[in-house]
CSV table of C-alpha atoms in Angstrom, one decimal:
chain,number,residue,atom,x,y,z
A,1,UNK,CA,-21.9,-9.3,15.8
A,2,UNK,CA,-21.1,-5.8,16.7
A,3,UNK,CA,-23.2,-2.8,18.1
A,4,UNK,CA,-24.3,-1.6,15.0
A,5,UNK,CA,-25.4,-4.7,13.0
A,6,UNK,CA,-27.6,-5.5,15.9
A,7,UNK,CA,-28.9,-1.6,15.8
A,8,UNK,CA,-30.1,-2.5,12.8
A,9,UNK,CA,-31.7,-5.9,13.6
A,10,UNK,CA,-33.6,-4.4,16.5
A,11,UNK,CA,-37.2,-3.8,14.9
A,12,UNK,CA,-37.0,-7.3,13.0
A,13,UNK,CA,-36.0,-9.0,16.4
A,14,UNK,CA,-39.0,-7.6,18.7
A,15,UNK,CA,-40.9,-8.5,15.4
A,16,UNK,CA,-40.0,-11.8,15.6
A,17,UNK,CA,-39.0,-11.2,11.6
A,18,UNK,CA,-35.6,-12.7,11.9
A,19,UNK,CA,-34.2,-15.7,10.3
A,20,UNK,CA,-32.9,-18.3,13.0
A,21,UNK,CA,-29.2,-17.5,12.3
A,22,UNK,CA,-29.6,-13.7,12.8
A,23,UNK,CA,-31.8,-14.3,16.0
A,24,UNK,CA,-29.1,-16.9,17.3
A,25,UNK,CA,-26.4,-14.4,16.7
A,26,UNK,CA,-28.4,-11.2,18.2
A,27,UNK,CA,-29.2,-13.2,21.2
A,28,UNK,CA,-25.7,-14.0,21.6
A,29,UNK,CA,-24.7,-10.8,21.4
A,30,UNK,CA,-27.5,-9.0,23.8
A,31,UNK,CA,-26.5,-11.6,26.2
A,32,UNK,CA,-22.9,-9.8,26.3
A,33,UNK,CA,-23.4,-6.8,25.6
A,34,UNK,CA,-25.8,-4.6,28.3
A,35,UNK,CA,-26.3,-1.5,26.0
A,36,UNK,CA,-28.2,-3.1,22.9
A,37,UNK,CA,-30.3,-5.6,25.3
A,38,UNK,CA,-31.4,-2.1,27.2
A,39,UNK,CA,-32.1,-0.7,23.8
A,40,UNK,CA,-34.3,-3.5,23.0
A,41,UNK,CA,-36.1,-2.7,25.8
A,42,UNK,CA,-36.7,0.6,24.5
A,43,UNK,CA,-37.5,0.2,21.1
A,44,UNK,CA,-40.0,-1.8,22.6
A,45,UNK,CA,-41.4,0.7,25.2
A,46,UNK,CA,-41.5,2.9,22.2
A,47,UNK,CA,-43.9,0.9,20.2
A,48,UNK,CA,-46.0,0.3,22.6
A,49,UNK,CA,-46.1,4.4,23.3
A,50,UNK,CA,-47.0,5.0,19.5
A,51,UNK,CA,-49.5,2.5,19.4
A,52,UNK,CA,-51.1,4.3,22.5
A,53,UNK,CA,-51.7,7.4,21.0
A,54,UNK,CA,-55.1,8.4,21.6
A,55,UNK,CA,-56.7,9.2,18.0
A,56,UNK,CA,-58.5,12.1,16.6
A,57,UNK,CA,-61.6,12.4,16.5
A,58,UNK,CA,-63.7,14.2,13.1
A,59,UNK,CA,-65.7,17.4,14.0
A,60,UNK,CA,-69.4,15.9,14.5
A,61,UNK,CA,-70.3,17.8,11.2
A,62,UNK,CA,-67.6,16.0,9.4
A,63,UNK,CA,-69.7,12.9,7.9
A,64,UNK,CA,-72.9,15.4,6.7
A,65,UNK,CA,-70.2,17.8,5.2
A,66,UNK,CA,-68.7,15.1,3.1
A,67,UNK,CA,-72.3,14.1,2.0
A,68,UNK,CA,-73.0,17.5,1.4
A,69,UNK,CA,-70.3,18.2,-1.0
A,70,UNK,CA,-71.2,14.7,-2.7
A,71,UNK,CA,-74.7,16.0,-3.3
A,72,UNK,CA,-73.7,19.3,-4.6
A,73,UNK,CA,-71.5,17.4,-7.3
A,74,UNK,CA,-67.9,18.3,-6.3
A,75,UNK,CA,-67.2,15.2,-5.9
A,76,UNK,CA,-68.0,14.4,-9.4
A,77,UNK,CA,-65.7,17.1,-10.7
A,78,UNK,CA,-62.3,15.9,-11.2
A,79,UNK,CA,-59.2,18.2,-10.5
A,80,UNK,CA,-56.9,19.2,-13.1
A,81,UNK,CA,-54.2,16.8,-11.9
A,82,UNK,CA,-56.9,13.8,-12.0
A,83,UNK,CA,-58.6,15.2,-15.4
A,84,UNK,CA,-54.6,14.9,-16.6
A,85,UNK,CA,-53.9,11.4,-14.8
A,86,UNK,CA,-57.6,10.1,-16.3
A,87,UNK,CA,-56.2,11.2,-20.2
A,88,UNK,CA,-53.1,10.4,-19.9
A,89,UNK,CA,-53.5,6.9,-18.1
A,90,UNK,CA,-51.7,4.5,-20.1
A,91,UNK,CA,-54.8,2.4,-20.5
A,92,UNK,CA,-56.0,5.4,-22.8
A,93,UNK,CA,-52.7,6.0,-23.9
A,94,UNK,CA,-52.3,2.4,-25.2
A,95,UNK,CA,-54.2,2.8,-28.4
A,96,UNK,CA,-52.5,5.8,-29.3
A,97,UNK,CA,-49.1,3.9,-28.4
A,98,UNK,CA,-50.2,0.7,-30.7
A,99,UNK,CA,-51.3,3.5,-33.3
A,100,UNK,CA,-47.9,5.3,-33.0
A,101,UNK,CA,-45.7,1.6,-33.3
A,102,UNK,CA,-47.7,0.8,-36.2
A,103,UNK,CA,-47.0,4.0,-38.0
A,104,UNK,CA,-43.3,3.7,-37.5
A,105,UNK,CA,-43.1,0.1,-38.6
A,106,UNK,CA,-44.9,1.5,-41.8
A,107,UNK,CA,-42.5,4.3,-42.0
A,108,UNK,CA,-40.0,2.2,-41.4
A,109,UNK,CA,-40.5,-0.2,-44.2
A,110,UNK,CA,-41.0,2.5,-47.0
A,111,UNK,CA,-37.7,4.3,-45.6
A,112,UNK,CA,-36.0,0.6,-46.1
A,113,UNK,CA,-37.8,-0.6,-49.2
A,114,UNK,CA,-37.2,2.8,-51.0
A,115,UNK,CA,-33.8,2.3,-52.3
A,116,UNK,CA,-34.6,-1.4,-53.9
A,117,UNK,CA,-38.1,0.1,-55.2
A,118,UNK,CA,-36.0,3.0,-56.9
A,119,UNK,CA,-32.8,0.3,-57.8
A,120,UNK,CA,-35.7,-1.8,-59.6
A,121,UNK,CA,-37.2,1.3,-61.3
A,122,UNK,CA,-33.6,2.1,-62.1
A,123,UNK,CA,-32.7,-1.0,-63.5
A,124,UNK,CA,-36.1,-1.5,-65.2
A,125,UNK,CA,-35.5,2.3,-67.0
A,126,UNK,CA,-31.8,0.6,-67.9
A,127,UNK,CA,-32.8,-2.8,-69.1
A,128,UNK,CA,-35.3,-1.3,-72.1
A,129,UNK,CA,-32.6,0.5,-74.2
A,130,UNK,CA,-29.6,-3.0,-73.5
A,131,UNK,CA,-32.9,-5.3,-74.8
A,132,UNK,CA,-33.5,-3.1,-77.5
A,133,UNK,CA,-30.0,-2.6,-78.7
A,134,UNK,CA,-29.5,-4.8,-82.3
A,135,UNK,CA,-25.8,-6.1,-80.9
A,136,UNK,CA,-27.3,-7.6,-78.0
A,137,UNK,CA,-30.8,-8.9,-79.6
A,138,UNK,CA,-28.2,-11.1,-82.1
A,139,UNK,CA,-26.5,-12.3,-78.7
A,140,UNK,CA,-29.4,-13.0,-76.9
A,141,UNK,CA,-30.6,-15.0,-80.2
A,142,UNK,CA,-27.3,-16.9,-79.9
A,143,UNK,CA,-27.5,-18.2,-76.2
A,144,UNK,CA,-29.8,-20.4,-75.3
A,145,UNK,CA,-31.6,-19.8,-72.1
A,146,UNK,CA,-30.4,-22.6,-69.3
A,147,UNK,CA,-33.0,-24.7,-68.2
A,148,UNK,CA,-35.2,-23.1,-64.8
A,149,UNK,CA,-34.0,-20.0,-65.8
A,150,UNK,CA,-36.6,-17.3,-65.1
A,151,UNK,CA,-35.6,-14.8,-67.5
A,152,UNK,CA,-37.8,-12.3,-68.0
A,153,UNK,CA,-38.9,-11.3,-71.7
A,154,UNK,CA,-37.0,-8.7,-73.3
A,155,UNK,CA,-33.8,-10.1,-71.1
A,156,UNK,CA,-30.3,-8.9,-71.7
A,157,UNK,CA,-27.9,-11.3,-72.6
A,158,UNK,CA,-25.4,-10.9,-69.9
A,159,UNK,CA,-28.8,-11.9,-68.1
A,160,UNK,CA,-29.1,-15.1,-69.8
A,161,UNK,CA,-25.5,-16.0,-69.6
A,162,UNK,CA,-25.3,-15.1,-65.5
A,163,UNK,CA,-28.3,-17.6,-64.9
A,164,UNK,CA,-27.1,-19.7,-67.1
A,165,UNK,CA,-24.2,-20.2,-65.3
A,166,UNK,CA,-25.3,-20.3,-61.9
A,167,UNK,CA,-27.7,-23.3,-63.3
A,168,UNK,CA,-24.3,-24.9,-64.0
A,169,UNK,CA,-22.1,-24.1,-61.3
A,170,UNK,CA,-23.2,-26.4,-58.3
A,171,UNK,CA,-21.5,-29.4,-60.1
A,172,UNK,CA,-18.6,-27.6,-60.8
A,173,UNK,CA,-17.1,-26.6,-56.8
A,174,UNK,CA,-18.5,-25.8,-53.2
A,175,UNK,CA,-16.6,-22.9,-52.9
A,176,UNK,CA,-18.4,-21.3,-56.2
A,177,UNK,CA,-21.5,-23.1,-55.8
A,178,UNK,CA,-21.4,-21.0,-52.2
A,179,UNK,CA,-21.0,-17.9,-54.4
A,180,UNK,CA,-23.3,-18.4,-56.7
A,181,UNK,CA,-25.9,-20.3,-54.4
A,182,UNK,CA,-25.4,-16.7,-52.0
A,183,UNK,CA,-26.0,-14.3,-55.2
A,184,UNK,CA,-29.2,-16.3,-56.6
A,185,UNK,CA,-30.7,-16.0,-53.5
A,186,UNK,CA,-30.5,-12.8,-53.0
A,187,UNK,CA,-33.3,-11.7,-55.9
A,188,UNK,CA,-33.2,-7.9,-54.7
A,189,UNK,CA,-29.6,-7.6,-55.4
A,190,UNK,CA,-28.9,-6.5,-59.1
A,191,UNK,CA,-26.1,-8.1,-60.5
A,192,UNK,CA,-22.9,-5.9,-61.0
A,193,UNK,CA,-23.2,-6.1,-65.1
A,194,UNK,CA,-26.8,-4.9,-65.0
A,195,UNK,CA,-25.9,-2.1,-62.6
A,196,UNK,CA,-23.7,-0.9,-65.6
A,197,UNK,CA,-24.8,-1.5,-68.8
A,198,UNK,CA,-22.3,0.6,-70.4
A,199,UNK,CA,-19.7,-1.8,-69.8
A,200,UNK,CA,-21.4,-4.7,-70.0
A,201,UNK,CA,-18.8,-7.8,-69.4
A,202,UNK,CA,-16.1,-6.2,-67.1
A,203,UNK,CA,-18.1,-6.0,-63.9
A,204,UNK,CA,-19.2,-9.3,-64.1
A,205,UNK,CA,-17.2,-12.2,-62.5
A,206,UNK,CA,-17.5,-15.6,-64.1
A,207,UNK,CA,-16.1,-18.1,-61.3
A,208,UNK,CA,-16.8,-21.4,-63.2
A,209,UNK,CA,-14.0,-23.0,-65.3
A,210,UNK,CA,-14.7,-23.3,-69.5
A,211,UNK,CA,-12.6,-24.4,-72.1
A,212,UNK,CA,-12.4,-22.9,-75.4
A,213,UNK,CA,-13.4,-25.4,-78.0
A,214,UNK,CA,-11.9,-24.9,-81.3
A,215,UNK,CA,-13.4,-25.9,-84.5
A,216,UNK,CA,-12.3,-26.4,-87.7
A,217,UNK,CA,-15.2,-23.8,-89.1
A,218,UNK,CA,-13.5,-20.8,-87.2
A,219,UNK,CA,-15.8,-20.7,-84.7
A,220,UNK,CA,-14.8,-21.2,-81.4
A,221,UNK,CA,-16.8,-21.6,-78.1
A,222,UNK,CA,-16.4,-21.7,-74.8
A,223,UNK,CA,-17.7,-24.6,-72.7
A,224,UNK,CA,-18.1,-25.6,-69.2
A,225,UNK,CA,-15.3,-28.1,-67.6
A,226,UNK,CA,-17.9,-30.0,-66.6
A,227,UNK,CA,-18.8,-30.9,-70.5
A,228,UNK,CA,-22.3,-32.1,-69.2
A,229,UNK,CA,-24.6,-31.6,-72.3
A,230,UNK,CA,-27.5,-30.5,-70.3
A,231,UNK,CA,-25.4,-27.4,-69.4
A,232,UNK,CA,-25.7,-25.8,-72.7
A,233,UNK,CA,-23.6,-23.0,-71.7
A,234,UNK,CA,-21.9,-21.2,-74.6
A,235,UNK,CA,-20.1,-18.2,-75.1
A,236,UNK,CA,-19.6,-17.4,-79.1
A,237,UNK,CA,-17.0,-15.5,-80.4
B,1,UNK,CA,-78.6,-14.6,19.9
B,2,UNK,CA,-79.5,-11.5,21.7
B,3,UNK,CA,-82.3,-8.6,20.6
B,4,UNK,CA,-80.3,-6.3,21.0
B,5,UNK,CA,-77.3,-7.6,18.2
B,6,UNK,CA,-80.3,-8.5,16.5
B,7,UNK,CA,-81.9,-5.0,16.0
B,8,UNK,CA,-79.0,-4.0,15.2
B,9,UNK,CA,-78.4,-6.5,12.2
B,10,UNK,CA,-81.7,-5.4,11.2
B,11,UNK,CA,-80.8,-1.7,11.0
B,12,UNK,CA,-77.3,-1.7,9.9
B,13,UNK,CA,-77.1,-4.7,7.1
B,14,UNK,CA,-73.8,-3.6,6.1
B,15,UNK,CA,-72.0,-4.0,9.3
B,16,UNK,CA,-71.0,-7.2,8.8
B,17,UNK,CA,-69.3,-6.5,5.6
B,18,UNK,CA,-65.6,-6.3,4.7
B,19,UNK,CA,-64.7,-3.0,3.3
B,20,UNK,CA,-64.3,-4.4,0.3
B,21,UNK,CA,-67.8,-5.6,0.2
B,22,UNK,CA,-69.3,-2.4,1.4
B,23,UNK,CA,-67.1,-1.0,-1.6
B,24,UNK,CA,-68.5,-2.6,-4.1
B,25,UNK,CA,-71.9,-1.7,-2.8
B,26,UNK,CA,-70.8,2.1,-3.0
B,27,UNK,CA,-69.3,1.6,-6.7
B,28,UNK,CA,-73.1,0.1,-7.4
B,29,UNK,CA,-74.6,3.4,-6.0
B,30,UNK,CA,-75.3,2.8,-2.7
B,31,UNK,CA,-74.9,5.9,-0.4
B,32,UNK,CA,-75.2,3.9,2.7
B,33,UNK,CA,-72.2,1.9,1.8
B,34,UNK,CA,-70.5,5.0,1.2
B,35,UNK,CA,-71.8,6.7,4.5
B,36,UNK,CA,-70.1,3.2,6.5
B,37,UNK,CA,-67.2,3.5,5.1
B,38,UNK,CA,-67.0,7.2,5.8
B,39,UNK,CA,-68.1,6.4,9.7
B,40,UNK,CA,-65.4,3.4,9.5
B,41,UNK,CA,-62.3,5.2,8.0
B,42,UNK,CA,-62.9,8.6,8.9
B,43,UNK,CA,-61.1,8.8,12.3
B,44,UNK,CA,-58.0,7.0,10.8
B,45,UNK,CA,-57.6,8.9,8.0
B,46,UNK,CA,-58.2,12.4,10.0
B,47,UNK,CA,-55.3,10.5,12.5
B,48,UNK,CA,-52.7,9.9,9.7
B,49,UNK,CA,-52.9,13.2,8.3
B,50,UNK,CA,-52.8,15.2,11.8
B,51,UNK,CA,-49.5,12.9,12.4
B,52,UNK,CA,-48.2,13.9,8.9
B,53,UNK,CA,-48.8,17.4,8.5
B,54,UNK,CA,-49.2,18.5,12.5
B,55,UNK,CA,-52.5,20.7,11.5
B,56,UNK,CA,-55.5,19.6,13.0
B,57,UNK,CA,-58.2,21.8,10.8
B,58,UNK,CA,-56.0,21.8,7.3
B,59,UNK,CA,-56.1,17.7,8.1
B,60,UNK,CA,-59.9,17.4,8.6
B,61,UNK,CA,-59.8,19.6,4.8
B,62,UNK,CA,-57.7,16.8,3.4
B,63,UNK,CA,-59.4,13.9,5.0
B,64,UNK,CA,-62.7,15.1,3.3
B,65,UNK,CA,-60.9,15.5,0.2
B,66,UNK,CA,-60.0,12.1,0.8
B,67,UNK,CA,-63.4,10.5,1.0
B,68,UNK,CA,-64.7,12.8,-2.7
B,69,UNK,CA,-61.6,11.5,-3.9
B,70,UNK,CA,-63.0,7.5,-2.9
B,71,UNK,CA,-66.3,8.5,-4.2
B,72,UNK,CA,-65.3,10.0,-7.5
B,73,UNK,CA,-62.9,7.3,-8.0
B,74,UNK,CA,-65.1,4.3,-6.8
B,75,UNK,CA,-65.6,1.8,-9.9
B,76,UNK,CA,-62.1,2.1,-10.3
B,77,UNK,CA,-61.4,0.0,-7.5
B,78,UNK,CA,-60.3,-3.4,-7.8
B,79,UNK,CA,-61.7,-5.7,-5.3
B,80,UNK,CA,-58.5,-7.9,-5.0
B,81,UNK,CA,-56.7,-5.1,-3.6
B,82,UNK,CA,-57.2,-4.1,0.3
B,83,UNK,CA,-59.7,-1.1,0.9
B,84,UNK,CA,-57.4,-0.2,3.8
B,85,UNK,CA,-54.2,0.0,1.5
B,86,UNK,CA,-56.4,1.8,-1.4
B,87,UNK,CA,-57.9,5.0,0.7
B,88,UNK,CA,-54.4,5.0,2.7
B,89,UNK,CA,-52.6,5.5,-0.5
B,90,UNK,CA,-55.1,8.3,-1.2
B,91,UNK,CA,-54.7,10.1,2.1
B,92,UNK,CA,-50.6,9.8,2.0
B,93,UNK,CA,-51.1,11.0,-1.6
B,94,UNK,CA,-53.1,14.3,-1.0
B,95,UNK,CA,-51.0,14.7,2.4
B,96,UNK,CA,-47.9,15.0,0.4
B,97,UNK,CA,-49.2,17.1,-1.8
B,98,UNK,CA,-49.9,19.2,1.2
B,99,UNK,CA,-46.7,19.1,2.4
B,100,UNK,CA,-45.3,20.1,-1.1
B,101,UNK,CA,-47.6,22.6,-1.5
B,102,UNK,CA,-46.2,24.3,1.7
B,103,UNK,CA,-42.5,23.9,0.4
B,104,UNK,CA,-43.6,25.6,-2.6
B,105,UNK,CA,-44.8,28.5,-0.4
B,106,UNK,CA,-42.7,28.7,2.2
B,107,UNK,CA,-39.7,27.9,0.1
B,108,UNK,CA,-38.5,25.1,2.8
B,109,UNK,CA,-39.9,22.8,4.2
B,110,UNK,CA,-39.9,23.4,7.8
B,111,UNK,CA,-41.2,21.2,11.1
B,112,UNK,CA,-40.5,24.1,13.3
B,113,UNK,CA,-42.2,26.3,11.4
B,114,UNK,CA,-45.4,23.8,10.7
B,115,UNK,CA,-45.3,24.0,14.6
B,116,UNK,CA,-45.6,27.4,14.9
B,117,UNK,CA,-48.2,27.2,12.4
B,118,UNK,CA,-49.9,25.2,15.2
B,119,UNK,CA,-49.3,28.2,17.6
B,120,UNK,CA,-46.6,26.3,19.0
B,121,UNK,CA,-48.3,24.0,21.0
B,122,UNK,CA,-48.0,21.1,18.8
B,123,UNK,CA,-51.5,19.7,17.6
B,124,UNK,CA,-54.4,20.3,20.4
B,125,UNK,CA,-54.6,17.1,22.7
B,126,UNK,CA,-57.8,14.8,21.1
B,127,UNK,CA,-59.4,14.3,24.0
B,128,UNK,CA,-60.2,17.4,25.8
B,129,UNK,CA,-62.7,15.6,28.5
B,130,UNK,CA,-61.4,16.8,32.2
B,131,UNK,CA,-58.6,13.8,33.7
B,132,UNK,CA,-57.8,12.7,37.0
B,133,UNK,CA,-54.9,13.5,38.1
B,134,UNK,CA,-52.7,10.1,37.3
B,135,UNK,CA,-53.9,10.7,34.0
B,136,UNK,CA,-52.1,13.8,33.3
B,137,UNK,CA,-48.8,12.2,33.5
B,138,UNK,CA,-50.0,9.7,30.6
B,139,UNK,CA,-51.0,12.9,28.8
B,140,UNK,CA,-48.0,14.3,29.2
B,141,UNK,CA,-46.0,11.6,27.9
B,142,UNK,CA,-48.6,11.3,25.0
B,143,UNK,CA,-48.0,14.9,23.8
B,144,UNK,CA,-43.9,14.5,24.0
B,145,UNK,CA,-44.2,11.4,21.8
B,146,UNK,CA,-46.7,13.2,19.1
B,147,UNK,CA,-44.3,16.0,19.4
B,148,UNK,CA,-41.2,13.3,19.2
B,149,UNK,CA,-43.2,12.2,16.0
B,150,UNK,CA,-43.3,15.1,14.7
B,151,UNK,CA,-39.6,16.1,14.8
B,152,UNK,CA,-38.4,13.0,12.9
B,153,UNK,CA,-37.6,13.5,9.0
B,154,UNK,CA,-40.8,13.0,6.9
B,155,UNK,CA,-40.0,9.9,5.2
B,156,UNK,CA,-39.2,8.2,8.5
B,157,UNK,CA,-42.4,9.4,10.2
B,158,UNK,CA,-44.5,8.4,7.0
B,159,UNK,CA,-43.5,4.8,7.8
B,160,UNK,CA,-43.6,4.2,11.4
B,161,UNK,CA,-47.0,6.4,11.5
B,162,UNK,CA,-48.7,3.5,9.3
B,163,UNK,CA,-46.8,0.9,10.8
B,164,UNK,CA,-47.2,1.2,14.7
B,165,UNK,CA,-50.1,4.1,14.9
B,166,UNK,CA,-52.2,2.4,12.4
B,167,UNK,CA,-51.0,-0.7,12.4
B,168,UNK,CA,-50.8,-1.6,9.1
B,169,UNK,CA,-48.5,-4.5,7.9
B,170,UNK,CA,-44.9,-3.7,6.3
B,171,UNK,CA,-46.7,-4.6,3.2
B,172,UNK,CA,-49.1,-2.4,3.1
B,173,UNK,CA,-46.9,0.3,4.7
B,174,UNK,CA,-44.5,-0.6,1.1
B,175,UNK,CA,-47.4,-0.1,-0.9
B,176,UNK,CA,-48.7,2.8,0.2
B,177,UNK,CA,-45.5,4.7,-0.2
B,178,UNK,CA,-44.3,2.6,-3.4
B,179,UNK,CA,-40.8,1.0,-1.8
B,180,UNK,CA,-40.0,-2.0,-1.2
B,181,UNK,CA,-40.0,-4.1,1.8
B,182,UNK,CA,-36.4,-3.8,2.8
B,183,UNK,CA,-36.8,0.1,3.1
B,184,UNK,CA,-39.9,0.1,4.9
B,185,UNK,CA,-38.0,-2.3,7.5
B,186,UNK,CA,-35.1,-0.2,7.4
B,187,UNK,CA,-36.9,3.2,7.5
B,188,UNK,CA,-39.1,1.8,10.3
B,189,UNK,CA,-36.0,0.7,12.6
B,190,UNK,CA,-34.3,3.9,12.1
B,191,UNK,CA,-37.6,5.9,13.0
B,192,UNK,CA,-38.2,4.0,16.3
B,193,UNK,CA,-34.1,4.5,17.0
B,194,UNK,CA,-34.6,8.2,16.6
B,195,UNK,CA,-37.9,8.1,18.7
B,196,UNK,CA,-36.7,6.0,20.9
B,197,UNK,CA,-33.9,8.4,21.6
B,198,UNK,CA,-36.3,11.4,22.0
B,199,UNK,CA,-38.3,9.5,24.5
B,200,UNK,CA,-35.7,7.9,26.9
B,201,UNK,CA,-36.9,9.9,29.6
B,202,UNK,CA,-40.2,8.6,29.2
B,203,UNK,CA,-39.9,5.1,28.7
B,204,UNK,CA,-40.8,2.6,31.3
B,205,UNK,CA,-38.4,-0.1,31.1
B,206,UNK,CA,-39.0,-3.8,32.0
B,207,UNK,CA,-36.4,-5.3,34.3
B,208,UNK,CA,-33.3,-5.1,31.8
């Protein structure tokens, strides 16, 4: 230990505040070194000189004065800086806070949900005319709705064919079933067909496998690899 | 147990109370707890703020203040919490608003000049009874260590005036001035260096 490490152990030492390694090493080094075991001495005499200080003494009227001014009602007037502190405490401030939180979560959620709610009115506004249309109504006649498929009442047909295919898909691959499993559950997320009804079929991506199924009538069809009955999926020509 | 303690039991039931007791009496309403605390505190607090601000009737001001401020503020106070740390924290409080207060005035914040304030004589002696003669050495070396106090950077004589004048723990002395305990320690050793330094003329050594 040098000089000034032990400078700065000094107060802790004559305090007996020092762990036993520190004191070990301080005492080893006041043994050697005559400077800091004088200045122990000294910081010592100094304490003792500060807590001799003789103390002040209040003017006899001090205590009647106080009361005085507690009577007259000063005492009960706060100053600015306290009337300020007393509004502004936090324990005041924490309704406000709560109040403030609250509106911005509510602000928040009709900044987020905003885009979906005018999507949905968007799409809604779309979907009547695509329903309406007589092309589509034939269509819509021709495919039957999938089984668990919540189409809604005056659905479009590329509706009825994109849930009738995700109805099919998980027994056709993971990697689609992933696709498909990922757009189903996202109900908020319109479909790219429906976002253009104009253009009905080329947005929309069919990842299952079909094969077309010729028949003698002229009428072909296309139908699921997975041939299952139950899957009902058709796509007339 | 004798009359005497006993008549004075009788007279002064709130003599045997802890401060905090007496305070909860005053935040009830009570005027005599108020009055004991006053007659308990009043002499330390006047002491603190004479070593702070080196300006004996400005201090007596502040120390009043102090005891409204208790008064006005008295069923906010927690019982858990030390009466001694709570009024302390008041007095450093208004004392530093003092001090800023002057810096605001005086542009600087000067000890010199707060001495001269003082008509440079440092702050009168308190006790002004007559002495016999090997007492005026003691008062001698009492006024060069006030005046050794006062010549020490604020924040150094803030701590070592709660720690070894009033004799407050280094827990209290963090609380008071909101640091934590490594600074107080370190602020207190460096303020008992510097004073220490001041005083070396003064000091009566054991055998070294």
């Amino acid at each position: 230990m040098n000089c000034r490490s032990a400078e700065n152990l000094l107060s802790s030492f004559l305090e007996d505040e020092l762990s036993q390694r520190e004191r070990r090493a301080l005492e080893s080094h006041l043994t050697e070194c005559r400077r800091c075991s004088t200045a122990v001495e000294e910081m010592r005499a100094t304490v003792d000189l500060l807590s001799a200080l003789p103390a002040f003494e209040t003017s006899p009227s001090f205590e009647e004065e106080v009361m005085d001014r507690i009577r007259s009602g000063e005492a009960l007037r706060p100053t600015v800086i306290e009337w300020l502190s007393e509004w502004f405490s936090p324990v005041r401030l924490r309704p406000v806070f709560l109040a403030g939180a609250a509106g911005c979560a509510v602000w928040i959620a009709l900044i987020v949900g905003h885009p979906f709610q005018a999507k949905k009115a968007d799409l809604a506004q779309h979907a009547a005319p695509v329903a309406g249309s007589p092309a589509l109504a034939q269509g819509s006649a021709a495919v039957p709705t999938a089984p668990g498929a919540q189409a809604p009442s005056p659905a479009p047909v590329n509706d009825v064919i994109a849930s009738a295919t995700r109805s099919a898909s998980p027994s056709v691959g993971s990697n689609r079933s992933a696709t498909l499993d990922a757009s189903s559950s996202s109900a908020g997320v319109p479909d790219s067909a429906r976002a253009n009804p104009a253009a009905p079929y080329q947005d929309e991506y069919i990842l299952d496998q079909f094969y077309l199924n010729r028949s003698e009538d002229g009428v072909h069809s296309i139908v699921p690899v997975t041939g299952r009955a139950s899957d009902d999926v058709y796509i007339v020509f | 147990m004798p009359i005497e303690s006993l008549r004075l039991k009788k007279l002064d039931p709130l003599a045997e109370l802890s401060d905090e007791d007496v305070m909860e009496r005053c935040a009830e309403g009570s005027e005599a707890g108020f009055r004991t605390l006053v007659q308990r505190y009043r002499s330390r607090i006047l002491n603190l703020v004479c070593r702070f601000i080196n300006d004996r009737d400005r201090a007596e001001e502040i120390a009043q203040e102090v005891f409204l401020r208790v008064f006005r503020n008295r069923e906010r106070y927690r019982k858990s919490g030390k009466f001694s740390t709570w009024i302390f924290t008041i007095a450093v409080n208004l004392t530093k608003n003092e001090i800023r207060s002057r810096v605001r005035h005086r542009g600087t914040y000067s000890l010199d000049a707060m001495e001269e304030e003082s008509g440079g004589q440092g702050l009168p002696f308190p006790d002004w009874k007559p002495l016999p003669d090997q007492d005026l050495n003691a008062r001698e070396i009492q006024q060069k260590v006030a005046e050794a106090l006062r010549k020490i950077p604020p924040r150094y004589r803030e701590a070592v005036v709660l720690r070894d004048v009033e004799g407050l723990s280094y827990e209290e002395v963090g609380e008071i001035l909101r640091i934590p305990g490594g600074t107080v320690r370190s602020r207190i050793n460096r303020a008992r260096l510097m004073l220490k330094e001041r005083l070396k003329p003064y000091l009566k050594l054991e055998d070294v």
